[in-house]
Amino acid sequence: MTSPRSAEPQRLTRADLDALPNYVPGRSPADLARELGLPEAIKLASNEVPYGPLPGVVEAVTEAVTGAHRYPDMGVVALRDALAQRYGVAPDRIATGCGSVALCEHLVRATCLPGDEVLYSWRSFEAYPIIAATSGATSVRVPNDAGHGHDLDAMAAAVTDRTRLVLVCNPNNPTGTSLRRAQLDRFLDAVGEDVLVVLDEAYREFVTDADVPDGIETYADRPNVVVLRTLSKAWGLAGLRIGFLVGQPAVAAAVRKVVTPFSTSLVAQAAALAALGQEDEVRRRCALVVAERERVTEAVRKLVPDVPNSQANFVWLPLHDRAAAFGAACEARGVIVRPFPGDGVRVTIGTPAENDAFLAAAESAL
Ligand SMILES: Cc1ncc(COP(=O)(O)O)c(C=O)c1O
């Protein structure tokens, strides 16, 4: 039986979603260029690497797409084997997903019941609060320390008997700060083994500080640690959506159970396999990004002195209440950056010419 139609449409979706922020994708440079009447605009807002797909990726995708009428391998066997070999772990310890952001979501789904707590530092990756809330978990945020990084002692103290998952973003998006070995050792020793600690290492390939540990090499054998990696950044596959995790077999199996079936697409699997064969080129590109990161940091500190050291492919300008205006001023000059109003601005490292355009825009904006 249908109920009589009322004048007001019925609410069909969850009311609590209204309070959630939307995930903000970087603005389209084509749109901005059109608006400003420029031949092109520069996008330094989404932490992509600017050098195009790795050699062999386009060919692998083109070949794979001839099988587009078939479902992909749901077990992602060939790619998990290749990742296992590259990272020195057994294939049953790996799960792949539609970007590592999807794996974050699957990890919350695999660990939390409604009301369980997900703990993270704030500000950090903007997807964390959205994922926690949409999964029915409760977010517990520990404020970043004065240097814009995680306060691991305060995070350890914030673990309760409801905490199921802790997200540690190293290097941290959007501030670029990183955690060193001794800090992480102490933190992991302090957190009980009944709490899963996720080391989100989306920017690992840009780390140059030898004291910032590789989570897979250093911690993945701990029973309650999972390391998240992505092929979106250094490996140049942001548009094809592929990330992976390394954890204990039972955790990886639980994630594979809750993953949306077939969400690691045919082309993503083929592209990732081709990309993994290009590690020398990845290293070469990362070295270019790192050199530019150091140059941009030094230059931008003349305008904003308290820019923290970054170990990622972006820099953080703690402009506080000037952040939104600075973002708008850069856009007006054809450079898209990522302001977090009231807090700061994240600027992705691009090509030398793109970075010069940003520095010129920053100078006139400030
Ligand atoms: C810290 C962090 N984790 C995870 C991701 C997700 O990346 P992807 O879903 O493209 O793999 C990002 C992307 O910006 C990130 O910054």
Coordinates of C-alpha atoms and ligand atoms in Angstrom, one line a residue:
M1 CA 0.0 0.0 0.0
T2 CA 1.4 3.4 -0.8
S3 CA 1.0 6.3 1.5
P4 CA -0.7 9.5 0.3
R5 CA 1.7 12.0 -1.3
S6 CA 2.5 15.0 1.0
A7 CA 3.3 18.5 -0.3
E8 CA 6.8 18.1 1.0
P9 CA 9.1 15.4 -0.5
Q10 CA 9.9 12.7 2.1
R11 CA 13.5 12.6 3.3
L12 CA 15.0 9.3 2.0
T13 CA 18.6 9.7 3.1
R14 CA 20.3 10.0 6.4
A15 CA 19.9 13.3 8.2
D16 CA 23.3 13.2 9.7
L17 CA 25.0 13.5 6.3
D18 CA 24.0 17.1 6.2
A19 CA 26.6 17.9 8.9
L20 CA 29.4 16.2 6.9
P21 CA 31.8 18.2 4.7
N22 CA 32.0 17.2 1.1
Y23 CA 35.3 15.8 -0.1
V24 CA 36.7 18.7 -2.2
P25 CA 38.4 17.6 -5.5
G26 CA 40.9 20.0 -7.0
R27 CA 39.2 22.5 -9.4
S28 CA 39.4 21.8 -13.2
P29 CA 42.2 23.8 -14.8
A30 CA 40.3 23.8 -18.1
D31 CA 37.3 25.5 -16.4
L32 CA 39.6 28.1 -14.7
A33 CA 41.5 28.8 -17.9
R34 CA 38.2 29.4 -19.7
E35 CA 36.9 31.7 -16.9
L36 CA 40.1 33.8 -16.9
G37 CA 40.5 33.8 -20.7
L38 CA 44.0 32.2 -20.4
P39 CA 45.4 29.5 -22.7
E40 CA 45.8 27.2 -19.7
A41 CA 45.7 27.2 -15.9
I42 CA 48.0 25.3 -13.5
K43 CA 46.7 22.8 -11.0
L44 CA 48.7 22.3 -7.9
A45 CA 45.8 21.1 -5.8
S46 CA 45.6 17.3 -5.8
N47 CA 49.1 16.1 -5.1
E48 CA 49.5 14.5 -8.5
V49 CA 52.9 14.1 -10.2
P50 CA 53.1 16.3 -13.3
Y51 CA 55.1 14.0 -15.7
G52 CA 52.3 11.9 -17.3
P53 CA 51.7 8.2 -17.1
L54 CA 54.9 6.1 -16.8
P55 CA 56.3 4.5 -20.0
G56 CA 54.4 1.4 -21.0
V57 CA 51.2 2.3 -19.0
V58 CA 49.2 3.6 -22.0
E59 CA 50.1 0.6 -24.1
A60 CA 49.2 -1.8 -21.2
V61 CA 45.8 -0.1 -20.7
T62 CA 45.1 -0.1 -24.4
E63 CA 45.8 -3.8 -24.6
A64 CA 43.7 -4.6 -21.5
V65 CA 40.7 -2.6 -22.6
T66 CA 40.2 -5.1 -25.5
G67 CA 38.9 -7.4 -22.8
A68 CA 36.6 -4.8 -21.3
H69 CA 33.5 -6.9 -21.8
R70 CA 34.8 -9.4 -19.3
Y71 CA 35.0 -9.0 -15.5
P72 CA 38.5 -8.4 -14.1
D73 CA 40.2 -11.0 -11.9
M74 CA 38.5 -10.5 -8.6
G75 CA 41.4 -12.0 -6.7
V76 CA 43.8 -9.6 -8.4
V77 CA 46.2 -12.5 -8.4
A78 CA 48.9 -11.3 -10.9
L79 CA 49.1 -7.8 -9.3
R80 CA 49.1 -9.1 -5.7
D81 CA 51.9 -11.4 -6.7
A82 CA 53.9 -8.6 -8.3
L83 CA 53.4 -6.4 -5.2
A84 CA 54.3 -9.2 -2.9
Q85 CA 57.5 -9.7 -4.8
R86 CA 58.3 -6.0 -4.9
Y87 CA 57.6 -5.4 -1.2
G88 CA 58.9 -8.7 0.2
V89 CA 55.7 -10.0 1.7
A90 CA 53.4 -13.0 1.0
P91 CA 50.5 -12.3 -1.4
D92 CA 47.9 -13.2 1.2
R93 CA 49.0 -10.2 3.2
I94 CA 47.9 -7.8 0.4
A95 CA 44.6 -6.3 -0.5
T96 CA 43.9 -3.9 -3.4
G97 CA 41.2 -1.3 -3.7
C98 CA 39.8 1.5 -5.8
G99 CA 42.4 3.9 -4.5
S100 CA 43.8 3.7 -1.0
V101 CA 40.9 6.0 0.1
A102 CA 38.6 3.0 -0.6
L103 CA 40.9 0.8 1.4
C104 CA 40.6 3.2 4.4
E105 CA 36.8 2.8 4.1
H106 CA 37.1 -0.9 3.9
L107 CA 39.3 -1.0 7.0
V108 CA 36.8 1.0 9.0
R109 CA 34.0 -1.3 7.7
A110 CA 36.1 -4.4 8.7
T111 CA 36.9 -3.2 12.2
C112 CA 34.1 -0.9 13.5
L113 CA 30.6 -1.4 14.6
P114 CA 28.3 1.7 15.1
G115 CA 29.7 3.8 18.0
D116 CA 33.2 2.3 17.8
E117 CA 36.0 4.9 17.7
V118 CA 38.3 5.8 14.9
L119 CA 41.2 8.0 16.1
Y120 CA 43.3 10.3 14.0
S121 CA 45.3 13.5 14.2
W122 CA 43.7 16.7 12.9
R123 CA 44.3 18.3 10.5
S124 CA 45.0 15.3 8.4
F125 CA 43.6 13.6 5.2
E126 CA 40.2 15.2 4.7
A127 CA 38.6 11.8 3.8
Y128 CA 39.1 10.4 7.4
P129 CA 36.2 12.2 9.1
I130 CA 33.9 11.5 6.1
I131 CA 34.8 7.8 6.1
A132 CA 34.3 7.4 9.9
A133 CA 31.0 9.2 9.9
T134 CA 29.5 7.4 6.9
S135 CA 30.5 4.0 8.4
G136 CA 28.7 4.9 11.7
A137 CA 31.9 5.1 13.7
T138 CA 32.7 7.9 16.0
S139 CA 35.7 10.2 15.1
V140 CA 38.1 11.1 17.8
R141 CA 40.4 13.8 16.6
V142 CA 43.6 14.8 18.4
P143 CA 44.9 18.3 17.5
N144 CA 48.2 18.5 15.6
D145 CA 51.1 19.7 17.6
A146 CA 52.6 23.2 17.3
G147 CA 54.8 22.0 14.4
H148 CA 51.7 20.9 12.4
G149 CA 52.4 17.1 12.9
H150 CA 50.8 14.3 14.8
D151 CA 51.1 14.5 18.6
L152 CA 51.6 10.7 19.1
D153 CA 51.7 10.9 22.9
A154 CA 48.3 12.6 23.0
M155 CA 47.0 10.1 20.5
A156 CA 48.2 7.2 22.6
A157 CA 46.5 8.8 25.6
A158 CA 43.2 9.2 23.6
V159 CA 42.8 5.4 22.9
T160 CA 39.8 4.1 24.8
D161 CA 38.2 0.7 25.0
R162 CA 36.0 1.8 22.1
T163 CA 38.9 2.6 19.8
R164 CA 39.1 0.0 17.0
L165 CA 41.3 1.9 14.5
V166 CA 44.0 4.5 14.6
L167 CA 45.0 6.3 11.4
V168 CA 48.5 7.6 11.3
C169 CA 49.3 9.6 8.2
N170 CA 53.0 9.7 7.5
P171 CA 53.9 12.0 5.9
N172 CA 50.8 13.9 6.9
N173 CA 48.5 15.3 4.3
P174 CA 48.1 18.3 4.1
T175 CA 51.0 19.5 6.3
G176 CA 53.8 17.4 4.9
T177 CA 55.2 16.7 8.4
S178 CA 56.6 13.3 9.1
L179 CA 57.1 11.0 12.1
R180 CA 60.5 9.5 13.0
R181 CA 61.3 5.9 14.0
A182 CA 61.7 6.5 17.7
Q183 CA 58.4 8.3 17.9
L184 CA 56.5 5.6 16.0
D185 CA 58.2 2.8 18.0
R186 CA 57.1 4.4 21.3
F187 CA 53.6 4.9 20.0
L188 CA 53.1 1.4 18.6
D189 CA 54.5 -0.1 21.9
A190 CA 51.9 2.0 23.8
V191 CA 48.8 1.0 21.8
G192 CA 47.3 -2.3 22.7
E193 CA 47.3 -5.1 20.2
D194 CA 43.5 -5.1 20.1
V195 CA 43.6 -1.8 18.2
L196 CA 44.4 -1.8 14.5
V197 CA 47.0 1.0 13.6
V198 CA 46.9 2.0 10.0
L199 CA 50.1 3.7 8.7
D200 CA 48.8 5.7 5.7
E201 CA 51.9 6.1 3.5
A202 CA 50.4 7.6 0.4
Y203 CA 53.5 9.8 0.0
R204 CA 56.2 7.4 1.1
E205 CA 58.1 7.5 -2.2
F206 CA 58.9 11.2 -1.7
V207 CA 60.5 10.7 1.8
T208 CA 64.2 11.5 1.9
D209 CA 64.8 11.7 5.7
A210 CA 66.4 8.3 6.5
D211 CA 65.0 8.5 10.0
V212 CA 61.4 8.3 8.7
P213 CA 60.7 4.6 8.6
D214 CA 59.3 2.6 5.7
G215 CA 56.2 1.1 7.4
I216 CA 56.2 -2.1 5.3
E217 CA 59.9 -2.8 6.1
T218 CA 59.8 -1.7 9.7
Y219 CA 56.3 -2.3 11.1
A220 CA 54.2 -4.6 8.9
D221 CA 55.2 -7.7 10.9
R222 CA 53.5 -6.3 14.0
P223 CA 50.2 -8.1 14.5
N224 CA 48.1 -4.9 14.6
V225 CA 49.7 -2.8 11.9
V226 CA 48.4 -2.2 8.4
V227 CA 50.3 -0.1 5.9
L228 CA 48.4 1.7 3.2
R229 CA 50.1 2.7 -0.1
T230 CA 48.7 4.2 -3.3
L231 CA 49.8 4.2 -7.0
S232 CA 48.0 7.5 -7.4
K233 CA 51.0 9.8 -6.5
A234 CA 54.6 8.7 -7.3
W235 CA 53.4 5.9 -9.7
G236 CA 51.2 8.3 -11.7
L237 CA 48.0 6.4 -11.7
A238 CA 45.6 8.8 -9.9
G239 CA 43.0 8.6 -12.7
L240 CA 42.9 4.8 -12.7
R241 CA 42.3 4.4 -9.0
I242 CA 44.4 1.8 -7.4
G243 CA 45.9 1.4 -3.9
F244 CA 47.0 -1.5 -1.8
L245 CA 47.6 -2.5 1.8
V246 CA 50.0 -4.8 3.6
G247 CA 48.8 -6.3 6.8
Q248 CA 48.5 -9.6 8.6
P249 CA 46.8 -12.3 6.5
A250 CA 43.6 -12.2 8.6
V251 CA 43.3 -8.5 8.3
A252 CA 44.0 -8.5 4.5
A253 CA 41.4 -11.3 4.1
A254 CA 38.8 -9.4 6.1
V255 CA 39.3 -6.3 3.8
R256 CA 39.1 -8.5 0.7
K257 CA 35.8 -9.7 2.1
V258 CA 34.2 -6.3 2.5
V259 CA 35.7 -4.8 -0.7
T260 CA 33.1 -3.9 -3.4
P261 CA 33.4 -6.8 -5.8
F262 CA 35.6 -6.2 -8.9
S263 CA 36.5 -2.7 -7.7
T264 CA 40.1 -3.1 -8.8
S265 CA 39.3 -2.7 -12.5
L266 CA 40.8 -4.5 -15.4
V267 CA 42.7 -1.4 -16.6
A268 CA 43.8 -0.5 -13.1
Q269 CA 45.4 -4.0 -12.7
A270 CA 47.1 -3.8 -16.1
A271 CA 48.3 -0.3 -15.5
A272 CA 49.7 -1.1 -12.1
L273 CA 51.6 -4.1 -13.4
A274 CA 53.1 -2.0 -16.1
A275 CA 54.0 0.8 -13.6
L276 CA 55.7 -1.6 -11.2
G277 CA 58.1 -2.4 -14.0
Q278 CA 59.2 1.3 -14.2
E279 CA 60.7 1.8 -10.8
D280 CA 63.8 3.5 -12.0
E281 CA 61.7 6.1 -13.7
V282 CA 59.6 6.5 -10.6
R283 CA 62.8 7.2 -8.6
R284 CA 64.0 9.7 -11.2
R285 CA 60.7 11.6 -11.1
C286 CA 60.6 11.6 -7.3
A287 CA 64.1 13.1 -7.2
L288 CA 62.9 15.9 -9.5
V289 CA 59.9 16.5 -7.2
V290 CA 62.1 16.5 -4.1
A291 CA 64.6 19.0 -5.6
E292 CA 61.7 21.3 -6.4
R293 CA 60.1 20.7 -3.0
E294 CA 63.3 22.0 -1.4
R295 CA 63.5 25.0 -3.8
V296 CA 59.8 25.9 -3.3
T297 CA 60.0 25.6 0.5
E298 CA 63.0 27.9 0.7
A299 CA 61.4 30.5 -1.6
V300 CA 58.0 30.4 0.0
R301 CA 59.5 30.8 3.5
K302 CA 60.5 34.3 2.5
L303 CA 56.8 35.0 2.3
V304 CA 55.4 32.7 5.0
P305 CA 58.3 32.0 7.5
D306 CA 56.7 29.1 9.4
V307 CA 56.2 26.6 6.5
P308 CA 57.1 23.2 8.0
N309 CA 59.6 20.9 6.3
S310 CA 57.8 18.6 3.9
Q311 CA 58.6 14.9 3.2
A312 CA 55.8 14.7 0.6
N313 CA 55.1 16.2 -2.8
F314 CA 53.4 19.3 -1.4
V315 CA 54.1 22.1 1.0
W316 CA 51.9 23.6 3.7
L317 CA 51.4 27.3 4.2
P318 CA 49.9 27.9 7.6
L319 CA 48.1 31.1 6.7
H320 CA 45.2 30.7 9.1
D321 CA 42.5 33.3 8.4
R322 CA 44.3 34.4 5.2
A323 CA 44.1 30.9 3.6
A324 CA 40.9 31.3 1.7
A325 CA 41.9 34.8 0.3
F326 CA 45.3 33.5 -0.7
G327 CA 43.7 30.5 -2.5
A328 CA 41.4 32.9 -4.4
A329 CA 44.3 35.2 -5.3
C330 CA 46.3 32.4 -6.7
E331 CA 43.4 31.2 -8.7
A332 CA 42.9 34.7 -10.1
R333 CA 46.4 34.4 -11.4
G334 CA 45.7 31.0 -13.0
V335 CA 47.2 28.8 -10.3
I336 CA 44.9 26.4 -8.5
V337 CA 46.1 25.5 -5.0
R338 CA 44.2 23.9 -2.1
P339 CA 43.1 26.2 0.7
F340 CA 41.6 24.9 3.9
P341 CA 39.8 28.0 5.1
G342 CA 40.9 29.3 8.5
D343 CA 43.8 26.9 8.6
G344 CA 46.3 26.8 5.7
V345 CA 47.0 26.2 2.1
R346 CA 48.4 23.1 0.5
V347 CA 50.4 23.5 -2.7
T348 CA 51.5 20.5 -4.7
I349 CA 54.9 20.5 -6.2
G350 CA 54.7 20.7 -10.0
T351 CA 57.2 21.2 -12.8
P352 CA 59.8 23.9 -12.3
A353 CA 57.8 26.2 -14.6
E354 CA 54.6 25.5 -12.7
N355 CA 56.3 26.1 -9.4
D356 CA 57.7 29.4 -10.7
A357 CA 54.2 30.5 -11.7
F358 CA 53.0 29.6 -8.2
L359 CA 55.8 31.5 -6.5
A360 CA 55.1 34.6 -8.6
A361 CA 51.3 34.3 -7.8
A362 CA 52.2 33.9 -4.1
E363 CA 54.4 36.9 -4.1
S364 CA 51.8 39.1 -5.6
A365 CA 49.0 37.6 -3.4
L366 CA 50.9 38.3 -0.2
Ligands
LIG1 C1 47.1 10.6 3.0 C2 46.3 10.0 1.9 N1 45.8 8.8 1.9 C3 45.1 8.3 0.9 C4 44.9 9.0 -0.2 C5 44.1 8.4 -1.2 O1 44.7 8.2 -2.5 P1 44.0 7.3 -3.6 O2 42.6 7.0 -3.2 O3 44.1 8.1 -4.8 O4 44.9 6.1 -3.6 C6 45.3 10.3 -0.3 C7 45.0 11.1 -1.5 O5 45.1 12.3 -1.5 C8 46.1 10.9 0.8 O6 46.5 12.1 0.8

